[in-house]
Amino acid sequence: MPFSYGTDHLEHAFGDRPLPYITYGLPFDQAAAHHIESTLHAKRVYIIASNSLSKNTSALKRLQDALGDKVVGLRIGMAPHTHWNQVLEVAKDAAPKKPDCIVTLGAGSLTDAAKVITYMLSNDITTSEGMEKLAASPNDFKDPSVKHVAIPTSLSGGEYQALAGVTRDDGSDRKCLFLLPKQNPYLVILDPELTTTTPERIWLSTGVRAVDHCVETICSLLSNEKGDAEAEKGLLRLIPSLIRTHKNLKDLDARFETMRGVMEAMSAVSSGVPLGASHAIGHQLGPMGVGHGETSCIMLPAVCKWNEKVGANVEKQANCKKILLRSPIVRELLGAKHGKDTDSIDKLDLGDVLDVIFRQIGMPRTLKDVGVGRDKLDILAENSLTDHWIQTNAKPITEKEQVMEILEMVVE
C-alpha cells in the first residue's frame, strides 16, 4: 500500500516483544504531540535535536510549537558517534529540569545518547564514574522511568535496540558499549517526508548499515531460523528501496520501505545471532570520523571476501548471494556491469555483488574515500581486536595481522 498521511497508526515494532511502539501516518510534530499526551501521559519533555535540522529546517520549531509548554529543556547538537563527555553534559543539564520524557530529533548518535541518559536520569548518575559503573554492570541499576521518544532521520536502526555505543574521550577512540537491559526508546515516530532533509549520502549509507546487519546475520555460522528469515525479508526490502531512493530522493514510498526494512534488519539482529568483522571493525572506524553506515559500505564486501578466501562460510555466502539475486533490480545491475549470461553471474562472489550495489548508489568503497590513511591502520586493527564481535566472525579473528589483511583490501 502506498504511503500516505492522514491516519495515525500505532503498533508494536516487533511481534515478539512489547517495545518499542512505532507510529506513522501523521507528520512527526503532530504524532509527537498526540502520543506524548495520550500514550505516554508525559508532562515534562527534554528535546535533544540535530544541529543541522535545527539550523537548516523548521523541524525543531515545529516540534517545539506542537509540544508547547511541555518543553522544559533543549540540547541542540551532539558530535557524531555519541561522545562520553557530551552524554554526561546533557544528563547534567537535564537532571534539574526533571523531565519524564526525552525526545530525540535526528540520527543515531542522538538516539544512543538518550538511551544512556534515560538510565542516568532515572538512577541519579551525574559523574563519569557513575557512567563507568552503568557500562560495567547495567543490571545493577533501575529500569528507566523517563520515556524516550525517537524521531529518526537516518536508517541506523539504533532506535530498535537497547544497546548503545558511546565513544570514549580519553584519546583511545574506542567505543564503549552499554548493554542496557531495558528496551529503549519507548516510541519511534516514522515520517518519511522529514527524512528528505537528511543528506543523501547519510540516508543511503545508514541504509547500507542495515544491509550489513542482514548479511552478517545470514552469513553467521551461529545463525538461527528467525534471524535468517528476518534478515532475508530485510535484504529484499532494503536493496530495491535504497536504489529507488537514489534515483528519486522525493520518493516517500521508497523511503518508508527502507524504514520498514530497517525494522526487519533489527529484528534479525535481536534474534541473538552474533555478527562479524564488518561490524567489529566498523565500530572502531566510527570514532576516526567515518560516518555511520559508511563503515559498512567499505568493510562488508571486504570481510565477505576474506571469509570466502579462508573458507569460513562459503555455503552461507552462496545462500546470501542467491537471496540477493531474487531481486530483479540486483540482477539488472549485475548484468549491466558483468554480463547477463549465467556463467558471468556464477563467477561473482557475495563481495562482488555487494560492491556493485554499493557503487550504484554512490557509496564510498575505500578507507581513502573517507579520509582514513595508512597511518591509522595499526591502531584501527588493534582497537578492532577489542570488539566483542571480532571473535564471532565466521572465522574468529584473534591476531592483528588478520585484521590488517582485511584493511589492506580497502585501504585505497
Short mmCIF file of N, CA and C in Angstrom, two decimals, residues 31-205:
data_model
loop_
_atom_site.label_atom_id
_atom_site.label_comp_id
_atom_site.label_asym_id
_atom_site.label_seq_id
_atom_site.Cartn_x
_atom_site.Cartn_y
_atom_site.Cartn_z
N ALA A 31 2.31 13.79 15.47
CA ALA A 31 2.40 12.48 16.12
C ALA A 31 3.02 12.61 17.50
N ALA A 32 4.07 13.43 17.62
CA ALA A 32 4.73 13.61 18.92
C ALA A 32 3.77 14.22 19.93
N ALA A 33 3.09 15.28 19.53
CA ALA A 33 2.17 15.95 20.46
C ALA A 33 1.06 14.99 20.91
N HIS A 34 0.52 14.25 19.96
CA HIS A 34 -0.59 13.34 20.27
C HIS A 34 -0.15 12.22 21.22
N HIS A 35 0.95 11.57 20.90
CA HIS A 35 1.32 10.37 21.68
C HIS A 35 2.00 10.72 23.00
N ILE A 36 2.72 11.83 23.06
CA ILE A 36 3.29 12.22 24.35
C ILE A 36 2.18 12.54 25.34
N GLU A 37 1.09 13.10 24.84
CA GLU A 37 -0.06 13.41 25.70
C GLU A 37 -0.90 12.16 25.97
N SER A 38 -1.28 11.44 24.94
CA SER A 38 -2.31 10.41 25.07
C SER A 38 -1.77 9.00 25.31
N THR A 39 -0.55 8.72 24.85
CA THR A 39 0.01 7.37 25.01
C THR A 39 0.99 7.31 26.17
N LEU A 40 1.89 8.30 26.26
CA LEU A 40 2.89 8.31 27.33
C LEU A 40 2.41 9.05 28.57
N HIS A 41 1.43 9.96 28.40
CA HIS A 41 0.94 10.79 29.50
C HIS A 41 2.09 11.57 30.17
N ALA A 42 3.02 12.03 29.33
CA ALA A 42 4.17 12.77 29.84
C ALA A 42 3.85 14.25 29.94
N LYS A 43 4.50 14.91 30.90
CA LYS A 43 4.23 16.33 31.19
C LYS A 43 5.45 17.22 30.97
N ARG A 44 6.66 16.63 31.09
CA ARG A 44 7.88 17.45 31.06
C ARG A 44 8.84 16.83 30.04
N VAL A 45 9.05 17.54 28.94
CA VAL A 45 9.79 16.99 27.80
C VAL A 45 11.12 17.72 27.63
N TYR A 46 12.18 16.94 27.52
CA TYR A 46 13.51 17.47 27.19
C TYR A 46 13.83 17.02 25.77
N ILE A 47 14.16 17.98 24.90
CA ILE A 47 14.42 17.68 23.49
C ILE A 47 15.93 17.68 23.23
N ILE A 48 16.40 16.65 22.54
CA ILE A 48 17.76 16.63 22.00
C ILE A 48 17.62 16.63 20.49
N ALA A 49 18.06 17.73 19.85
CA ALA A 49 17.79 17.92 18.42
C ALA A 49 19.09 18.01 17.62
N SER A 50 19.04 17.49 16.42
CA SER A 50 20.15 17.59 15.49
C SER A 50 20.51 19.04 15.21
N ASN A 51 21.79 19.33 15.20
CA ASN A 51 22.26 20.68 14.91
C ASN A 51 21.86 21.11 13.49
N SER A 52 22.07 20.23 12.51
CA SER A 52 21.76 20.61 11.13
C SER A 52 20.26 20.77 10.91
N LEU A 53 19.45 19.89 11.50
CA LEU A 53 18.00 20.05 11.39
C LEU A 53 17.54 21.36 12.01
N SER A 54 18.14 21.69 13.15
CA SER A 54 17.73 22.90 13.87
C SER A 54 18.10 24.16 13.09
N LYS A 55 19.26 24.14 12.44
CA LYS A 55 19.74 25.33 11.73
C LYS A 55 19.13 25.47 10.34
N ASN A 56 18.93 24.34 9.67
CA ASN A 56 18.62 24.39 8.25
C ASN A 56 17.17 24.10 7.89
N THR A 57 16.36 23.70 8.88
CA THR A 57 14.96 23.37 8.61
C THR A 57 14.08 23.94 9.71
N SER A 58 12.79 23.82 9.52
CA SER A 58 11.84 24.27 10.53
C SER A 58 11.44 23.14 11.49
N ALA A 59 12.13 22.00 11.42
CA ALA A 59 11.70 20.80 12.16
C ALA A 59 11.66 21.04 13.67
N LEU A 60 12.70 21.64 14.22
CA LEU A 60 12.73 21.85 15.67
C LEU A 60 11.63 22.81 16.10
N LYS A 61 11.45 23.90 15.35
CA LYS A 61 10.39 24.86 15.71
C LYS A 61 9.02 24.19 15.65
N ARG A 62 8.81 23.36 14.64
CA ARG A 62 7.53 22.65 14.54
C ARG A 62 7.31 21.76 15.76
N LEU A 63 8.36 21.08 16.18
CA LEU A 63 8.24 20.19 17.34
C LEU A 63 7.98 20.98 18.61
N GLN A 64 8.73 22.08 18.79
CA GLN A 64 8.53 22.92 19.98
C GLN A 64 7.12 23.51 20.00
N ASP A 65 6.67 24.00 18.86
CA ASP A 65 5.32 24.58 18.80
C ASP A 65 4.25 23.53 19.12
N ALA A 66 4.47 22.31 18.63
CA ALA A 66 3.48 21.25 18.86
C ALA A 66 3.42 20.83 20.33
N LEU A 67 4.58 20.84 21.00
CA LEU A 67 4.63 20.40 22.39
C LEU A 67 4.35 21.52 23.38
N GLY A 68 4.54 22.76 22.94
CA GLY A 68 4.18 23.91 23.77
C GLY A 68 4.90 23.94 25.10
N ASP A 69 4.14 24.20 26.17
CA ASP A 69 4.78 24.39 27.48
C ASP A 69 5.19 23.09 28.15
N LYS A 70 5.03 21.97 27.47
CA LYS A 70 5.59 20.72 27.99
C LYS A 70 7.12 20.70 27.92
N VAL A 71 7.69 21.52 27.03
CA VAL A 71 9.15 21.51 26.83
C VAL A 71 9.83 22.21 28.00
N VAL A 72 10.68 21.45 28.71
CA VAL A 72 11.39 22.02 29.87
C VAL A 72 12.88 22.18 29.61
N GLY A 73 13.38 21.64 28.51
CA GLY A 73 14.80 21.75 28.22
C GLY A 73 15.11 21.38 26.79
N LEU A 74 16.25 21.86 26.30
CA LEU A 74 16.63 21.66 24.91
C LEU A 74 18.14 21.57 24.78
N ARG A 75 18.59 20.58 24.05
CA ARG A 75 20.00 20.48 23.65
C ARG A 75 20.03 20.42 22.13
N ILE A 76 20.75 21.35 21.52
CA ILE A 76 20.89 21.35 20.07
C ILE A 76 22.29 20.85 19.73
N GLY A 77 22.34 19.73 19.04
CA GLY A 77 23.59 19.21 18.51
C GLY A 77 24.40 18.35 19.46
N MET A 78 24.88 17.23 18.93
CA MET A 78 25.87 16.40 19.60
C MET A 78 26.80 15.89 18.51
N ALA A 79 28.05 15.67 18.86
CA ALA A 79 29.02 15.19 17.88
C ALA A 79 28.65 13.79 17.41
N PRO A 80 28.98 13.46 16.16
CA PRO A 80 28.74 12.09 15.70
C PRO A 80 29.43 11.07 16.60
N HIS A 81 28.85 9.90 16.67
CA HIS A 81 29.39 8.76 17.42
C HIS A 81 29.29 8.93 18.93
N THR A 82 28.41 9.84 19.39
CA THR A 82 27.96 9.86 20.78
C THR A 82 29.14 9.88 21.75
N HIS A 83 29.69 11.06 21.97
CA HIS A 83 30.88 11.17 22.81
C HIS A 83 30.53 11.21 24.30
N TRP A 84 31.36 10.53 25.06
CA TRP A 84 31.18 10.33 26.51
C TRP A 84 30.92 11.63 27.25
N ASN A 85 31.79 12.62 27.03
CA ASN A 85 31.67 13.87 27.79
C ASN A 85 30.39 14.63 27.45
N GLN A 86 29.93 14.52 26.20
CA GLN A 86 28.69 15.19 25.83
C GLN A 86 27.47 14.50 26.43
N VAL A 87 27.50 13.18 26.51
CA VAL A 87 26.41 12.46 27.17
C VAL A 87 26.31 12.91 28.63
N LEU A 88 27.44 13.00 29.29
CA LEU A 88 27.48 13.45 30.68
C LEU A 88 26.97 14.89 30.80
N GLU A 89 27.38 15.72 29.86
CA GLU A 89 26.98 17.14 29.86
C GLU A 89 25.46 17.29 29.73
N VAL A 90 24.85 16.53 28.81
CA VAL A 90 23.41 16.62 28.61
C VAL A 90 22.66 16.08 29.82
N ALA A 91 23.15 14.98 30.39
CA ALA A 91 22.50 14.41 31.57
C ALA A 91 22.52 15.41 32.73
N LYS A 92 23.64 16.10 32.90
CA LYS A 92 23.75 17.10 33.98
C LYS A 92 22.80 18.27 33.73
N ASP A 93 22.65 18.65 32.47
CA ASP A 93 21.75 19.76 32.15
C ASP A 93 20.29 19.36 32.36
N ALA A 94 19.96 18.12 32.00
CA ALA A 94 18.57 17.67 32.08
C ALA A 94 18.13 17.37 33.51
N ALA A 95 19.03 16.87 34.33
CA ALA A 95 18.65 16.37 35.66
C ALA A 95 17.83 17.35 36.49
N PRO A 96 18.27 18.61 36.66
CA PRO A 96 17.49 19.53 37.50
C PRO A 96 16.14 19.93 36.89
N LYS A 97 15.97 19.68 35.61
CA LYS A 97 14.71 20.03 34.94
C LYS A 97 13.65 18.92 35.12
N LYS A 98 14.08 17.78 35.64
CA LYS A 98 13.19 16.65 35.98
C LYS A 98 12.25 16.25 34.84
N PRO A 99 12.79 15.96 33.66
CA PRO A 99 11.91 15.52 32.56
C PRO A 99 11.37 14.12 32.81
N ASP A 100 10.17 13.86 32.31
CA ASP A 100 9.65 12.49 32.32
C ASP A 100 9.64 11.90 30.91
N CYS A 101 10.15 12.68 29.94
CA CYS A 101 10.23 12.22 28.55
C CYS A 101 11.39 12.93 27.86
N ILE A 102 12.18 12.18 27.11
CA ILE A 102 13.21 12.75 26.25
C ILE A 102 12.82 12.46 24.81
N VAL A 103 12.82 13.50 23.98
CA VAL A 103 12.54 13.34 22.55
C VAL A 103 13.83 13.61 21.79
N THR A 104 14.23 12.65 20.96
CA THR A 104 15.38 12.88 20.08
C THR A 104 14.88 13.13 18.67
N LEU A 105 15.36 14.22 18.08
CA LEU A 105 15.00 14.60 16.72
C LEU A 105 16.29 14.58 15.90
N GLY A 106 16.53 13.46 15.22
CA GLY A 106 17.77 13.34 14.47
C GLY A 106 18.21 11.90 14.34
N ALA A 107 19.50 11.72 14.09
CA ALA A 107 20.01 10.40 13.72
C ALA A 107 20.52 9.60 14.93
N GLY A 108 21.27 8.55 14.63
CA GLY A 108 21.60 7.53 15.62
C GLY A 108 22.43 7.98 16.79
N SER A 109 23.29 8.97 16.60
CA SER A 109 24.12 9.43 17.71
C SER A 109 23.27 10.00 18.83
N LEU A 110 22.24 10.74 18.47
CA LEU A 110 21.33 11.30 19.48
C LEU A 110 20.54 10.19 20.16
N THR A 111 20.12 9.21 19.36
CA THR A 111 19.34 8.09 19.91
C THR A 111 20.15 7.33 20.95
N ASP A 112 21.41 7.01 20.62
CA ASP A 112 22.25 6.28 21.57
C ASP A 112 22.49 7.10 22.83
N ALA A 113 22.69 8.40 22.66
CA ALA A 113 22.89 9.26 23.83
C ALA A 113 21.68 9.19 24.76
N ALA A 114 20.49 9.31 24.19
CA ALA A 114 19.28 9.34 25.01
C ALA A 114 19.04 8.02 25.73
N LYS A 115 19.41 6.90 25.10
CA LYS A 115 19.26 5.61 25.77
C LYS A 115 20.02 5.60 27.08
N VAL A 116 21.26 6.10 27.03
CA VAL A 116 22.09 6.12 28.24
C VAL A 116 21.58 7.17 29.22
N ILE A 117 21.18 8.33 28.69
CA ILE A 117 20.74 9.44 29.55
C ILE A 117 19.48 9.08 30.32
N THR A 118 18.55 8.34 29.71
CA THR A 118 17.34 7.95 30.45
C THR A 118 17.70 7.09 31.67
N TYR A 119 18.69 6.23 31.52
CA TYR A 119 19.16 5.44 32.67
C TYR A 119 19.84 6.34 33.69
N MET A 120 20.65 7.28 33.21
CA MET A 120 21.36 8.18 34.13
C MET A 120 20.38 9.01 34.95
N LEU A 121 19.37 9.57 34.28
CA LEU A 121 18.39 10.40 34.99
C LEU A 121 17.58 9.58 35.99
N SER A 122 17.28 8.36 35.63
CA SER A 122 16.45 7.51 36.48
C SER A 122 17.23 6.92 37.65
N ASN A 123 18.57 7.03 37.59
CA ASN A 123 19.42 6.48 38.66
C ASN A 123 20.35 7.53 39.27
N ASP A 124 20.03 8.82 39.03
CA ASP A 124 20.79 9.93 39.62
C ASP A 124 22.29 9.84 39.33
N ILE A 125 22.63 9.50 38.09
CA ILE A 125 24.03 9.42 37.68
C ILE A 125 24.43 10.74 37.04
N THR A 126 25.40 11.42 37.63
CA THR A 126 25.84 12.72 37.10
C THR A 126 27.37 12.81 37.03
N THR A 127 28.05 11.67 37.13
CA THR A 127 29.52 11.68 37.08
C THR A 127 30.01 10.64 36.08
N SER A 128 31.26 10.83 35.64
CA SER A 128 31.87 9.87 34.73
C SER A 128 32.02 8.51 35.41
N GLU A 129 32.31 8.54 36.71
CA GLU A 129 32.44 7.28 37.45
C GLU A 129 31.12 6.51 37.45
N GLY A 130 30.03 7.25 37.59
CA GLY A 130 28.71 6.62 37.54
C GLY A 130 28.43 6.00 36.19
N MET A 131 28.85 6.69 35.12
CA MET A 131 28.69 6.13 33.77
C MET A 131 29.49 4.84 33.62
N GLU A 132 30.71 4.83 34.17
CA GLU A 132 31.54 3.62 34.09
C GLU A 132 30.83 2.44 34.77
N LYS A 133 30.22 2.70 35.90
CA LYS A 133 29.51 1.63 36.62
C LYS A 133 28.30 1.14 35.81
N LEU A 134 27.60 2.09 35.19
CA LEU A 134 26.45 1.71 34.37
C LEU A 134 26.89 0.85 33.19
N ALA A 135 28.02 1.22 32.56
CA ALA A 135 28.53 0.44 31.43
C ALA A 135 28.96 -0.96 31.88
N ALA A 136 29.57 -1.04 33.06
CA ALA A 136 30.12 -2.31 33.53
C ALA A 136 29.04 -3.26 34.05
N SER A 137 28.04 -2.70 34.75
CA SER A 137 27.03 -3.56 35.41
C SER A 137 25.63 -2.97 35.25
N PRO A 138 25.11 -2.91 34.03
CA PRO A 138 23.82 -2.24 33.81
C PRO A 138 22.66 -2.90 34.56
N ASN A 139 22.76 -4.18 34.83
CA ASN A 139 21.67 -4.87 35.53
C ASN A 139 21.55 -4.47 37.00
N ASP A 140 22.56 -3.77 37.51
CA ASP A 140 22.52 -3.31 38.90
C ASP A 140 21.69 -2.04 39.07
N PHE A 141 21.20 -1.48 37.96
CA PHE A 141 20.51 -0.19 38.02
C PHE A 141 19.02 -0.34 37.73
N LYS A 142 18.25 0.63 38.19
CA LYS A 142 16.81 0.63 37.97
C LYS A 142 16.49 0.85 36.48
N ASP A 143 15.41 0.22 36.03
CA ASP A 143 14.93 0.49 34.68
C ASP A 143 14.54 1.96 34.58
N PRO A 144 14.70 2.56 33.39
CA PRO A 144 14.41 3.99 33.27
C PRO A 144 12.93 4.32 33.44
N SER A 145 12.67 5.31 34.25
CA SER A 145 11.30 5.82 34.40
C SER A 145 11.03 6.94 33.39
N VAL A 146 12.09 7.51 32.85
CA VAL A 146 11.98 8.56 31.82
C VAL A 146 11.78 7.88 30.47
N LYS A 147 10.70 8.23 29.78
CA LYS A 147 10.39 7.62 28.49
C LYS A 147 11.16 8.33 27.37
N HIS A 148 11.58 7.56 26.40
CA HIS A 148 12.33 8.09 25.26
C HIS A 148 11.48 7.95 23.99
N VAL A 149 11.26 9.07 23.31
CA VAL A 149 10.58 9.09 22.01
C VAL A 149 11.62 9.45 20.95
N ALA A 150 11.81 8.58 19.98
CA ALA A 150 12.80 8.81 18.92
C ALA A 150 12.10 9.20 17.63
N ILE A 151 12.60 10.27 17.01
CA ILE A 151 12.14 10.68 15.68
C ILE A 151 13.35 10.58 14.77
N PRO A 152 13.60 9.41 14.18
CA PRO A 152 14.85 9.20 13.45
C PRO A 152 14.85 9.85 12.08
N THR A 153 16.03 10.33 11.69
CA THR A 153 16.20 10.92 10.37
C THR A 153 17.26 10.17 9.56
N SER A 154 17.68 9.02 10.06
CA SER A 154 18.59 8.16 9.30
C SER A 154 18.08 6.74 9.42
N LEU A 155 18.82 5.82 8.81
CA LEU A 155 18.42 4.41 8.81
C LEU A 155 19.32 3.57 9.71
N SER A 156 19.94 4.20 10.71
CA SER A 156 20.90 3.48 11.54
C SER A 156 20.25 2.38 12.36
N GLY A 157 18.96 2.53 12.70
CA GLY A 157 18.24 1.45 13.37
C GLY A 157 18.47 1.33 14.86
N GLY A 158 19.28 2.21 15.43
CA GLY A 158 19.56 2.12 16.85
C GLY A 158 18.33 2.28 17.73
N GLU A 159 17.28 2.88 17.17
CA GLU A 159 16.06 3.09 17.94
C GLU A 159 15.32 1.78 18.22
N TYR A 160 15.78 0.68 17.61
CA TYR A 160 15.09 -0.60 17.80
C TYR A 160 15.84 -1.57 18.71
N GLN A 161 16.86 -1.08 19.39
CA GLN A 161 17.56 -1.95 20.33
C GLN A 161 18.02 -1.15 21.54
N ALA A 162 18.24 -1.86 22.65
CA ALA A 162 18.65 -1.20 23.88
C ALA A 162 20.14 -0.90 23.91
N LEU A 163 20.92 -1.63 23.12
CA LEU A 163 22.37 -1.42 23.07
C LEU A 163 22.69 0.01 22.65
N ALA A 164 23.65 0.63 23.34
CA ALA A 164 24.09 1.98 22.98
C ALA A 164 25.62 2.03 22.96
N GLY A 165 26.16 2.69 21.95
CA GLY A 165 27.61 2.85 21.85
C GLY A 165 28.00 4.29 22.13
N VAL A 166 28.98 4.47 23.01
CA VAL A 166 29.45 5.81 23.38
C VAL A 166 30.97 5.84 23.18
N THR A 167 31.47 6.86 22.48
CA THR A 167 32.89 6.98 22.20
C THR A 167 33.62 7.60 23.39
N ARG A 168 34.64 6.91 23.84
CA ARG A 168 35.42 7.43 24.97
C ARG A 168 36.20 8.68 24.56
N ASP A 169 36.33 9.61 25.47
CA ASP A 169 37.08 10.85 25.23
C ASP A 169 38.43 10.83 25.94
N ASP A 170 39.02 9.63 26.06
CA ASP A 170 40.31 9.50 26.75
C ASP A 170 41.48 9.39 25.79
N GLY A 171 41.21 9.66 24.49
CA GLY A 171 42.27 9.58 23.50
C GLY A 171 42.38 8.23 22.82
N SER A 172 41.62 7.25 23.30
CA SER A 172 41.72 5.90 22.74
C SER A 172 40.89 5.72 21.48
N ASP A 173 39.88 6.60 21.27
CA ASP A 173 38.95 6.47 20.15
C ASP A 173 38.16 5.16 20.20
N ARG A 174 38.04 4.57 21.37
CA ARG A 174 37.31 3.31 21.48
C ARG A 174 35.84 3.56 21.78
N LYS A 175 35.00 2.67 21.26
CA LYS A 175 33.58 2.71 21.54
C LYS A 175 33.30 1.86 22.77
N CYS A 176 32.60 2.43 23.73
CA CYS A 176 32.17 1.69 24.92
C CYS A 176 30.71 1.30 24.70
N LEU A 177 30.41 0.02 24.82
CA LEU A 177 29.05 -0.46 24.60
C LEU A 177 28.30 -0.58 25.92
N PHE A 178 27.15 0.06 25.99
CA PHE A 178 26.25 -0.05 27.13
C PHE A 178 25.19 -1.10 26.78
N LEU A 179 25.28 -2.25 27.42
CA LEU A 179 24.35 -3.35 27.14
C LEU A 179 23.14 -3.23 28.06
N LEU A 180 22.34 -2.22 27.80
CA LEU A 180 21.24 -1.86 28.70
C LEU A 180 20.14 -2.92 28.64
N PRO A 181 19.65 -3.36 29.79
CA PRO A 181 18.71 -4.49 29.81
C PRO A 181 17.29 -4.15 29.38
N LYS A 182 16.89 -2.89 29.46
CA LYS A 182 15.51 -2.50 29.18
C LYS A 182 15.42 -1.85 27.80
N GLN A 183 14.50 -2.35 26.97
CA GLN A 183 14.32 -1.78 25.64
C GLN A 183 13.99 -0.29 25.73
N ASN A 184 14.69 0.47 24.92
CA ASN A 184 14.56 1.91 24.93
C ASN A 184 14.97 2.36 23.53
N PRO A 185 14.27 3.18 22.82
CA PRO A 185 13.14 4.02 23.16
C PRO A 185 11.83 3.27 23.41
N TYR A 186 10.86 4.07 23.87
CA TYR A 186 9.51 3.58 24.11
C TYR A 186 8.68 3.68 22.83
N LEU A 187 8.88 4.80 22.10
CA LEU A 187 8.09 5.08 20.89
C LEU A 187 9.00 5.61 19.80
N VAL A 188 8.81 5.12 18.57
CA VAL A 188 9.55 5.60 17.40
C VAL A 188 8.54 6.20 16.42
N ILE A 189 8.78 7.45 16.04
CA ILE A 189 7.89 8.15 15.10
C ILE A 189 8.52 8.12 13.71
N LEU A 190 7.82 7.51 12.75
CA LEU A 190 8.32 7.38 11.39
C LEU A 190 7.64 8.40 10.49
N ASP A 191 8.44 9.28 9.89
CA ASP A 191 7.91 10.30 8.99
C ASP A 191 8.84 10.41 7.79
N PRO A 192 8.53 9.73 6.68
CA PRO A 192 9.46 9.74 5.55
C PRO A 192 9.70 11.12 4.96
N GLU A 193 8.72 12.01 5.03
CA GLU A 193 8.93 13.35 4.48
C GLU A 193 10.01 14.09 5.27
N LEU A 194 10.03 13.93 6.58
CA LEU A 194 11.08 14.56 7.40
C LEU A 194 12.46 14.10 6.95
N THR A 195 12.58 12.85 6.54
CA THR A 195 13.90 12.32 6.19
C THR A 195 14.45 12.89 4.89
N THR A 196 13.61 13.59 4.10
CA THR A 196 14.13 14.22 2.88
C THR A 196 15.09 15.36 3.22
N THR A 197 15.12 15.78 4.48
CA THR A 197 16.07 16.81 4.91
C THR A 197 17.45 16.21 5.17
N THR A 198 17.54 14.89 5.26
CA THR A 198 18.81 14.22 5.54
C THR A 198 19.65 14.16 4.27
N PRO A 199 20.93 14.52 4.32
CA PRO A 199 21.77 14.40 3.13
C PRO A 199 21.73 12.98 2.55
N GLU A 200 21.71 12.92 1.23
CA GLU A 200 21.55 11.62 0.55
C GLU A 200 22.59 10.61 1.02
N ARG A 201 23.84 11.04 1.14
CA ARG A 201 24.90 10.08 1.49
C ARG A 201 24.67 9.48 2.87
N ILE A 202 24.19 10.30 3.80
CA ILE A 202 23.92 9.78 5.15
C ILE A 202 22.74 8.82 5.12
N TRP A 203 21.68 9.19 4.42
CA TRP A 203 20.49 8.33 4.35
C TRP A 203 20.84 6.97 3.75
N LEU A 204 21.50 6.99 2.60
CA LEU A 204 21.78 5.73 1.91
C LEU A 204 22.82 4.90 2.66
N SER A 205 23.85 5.55 3.19
CA SER A 205 24.89 4.77 3.87
C SER A 205 24.38 4.14 5.14
#
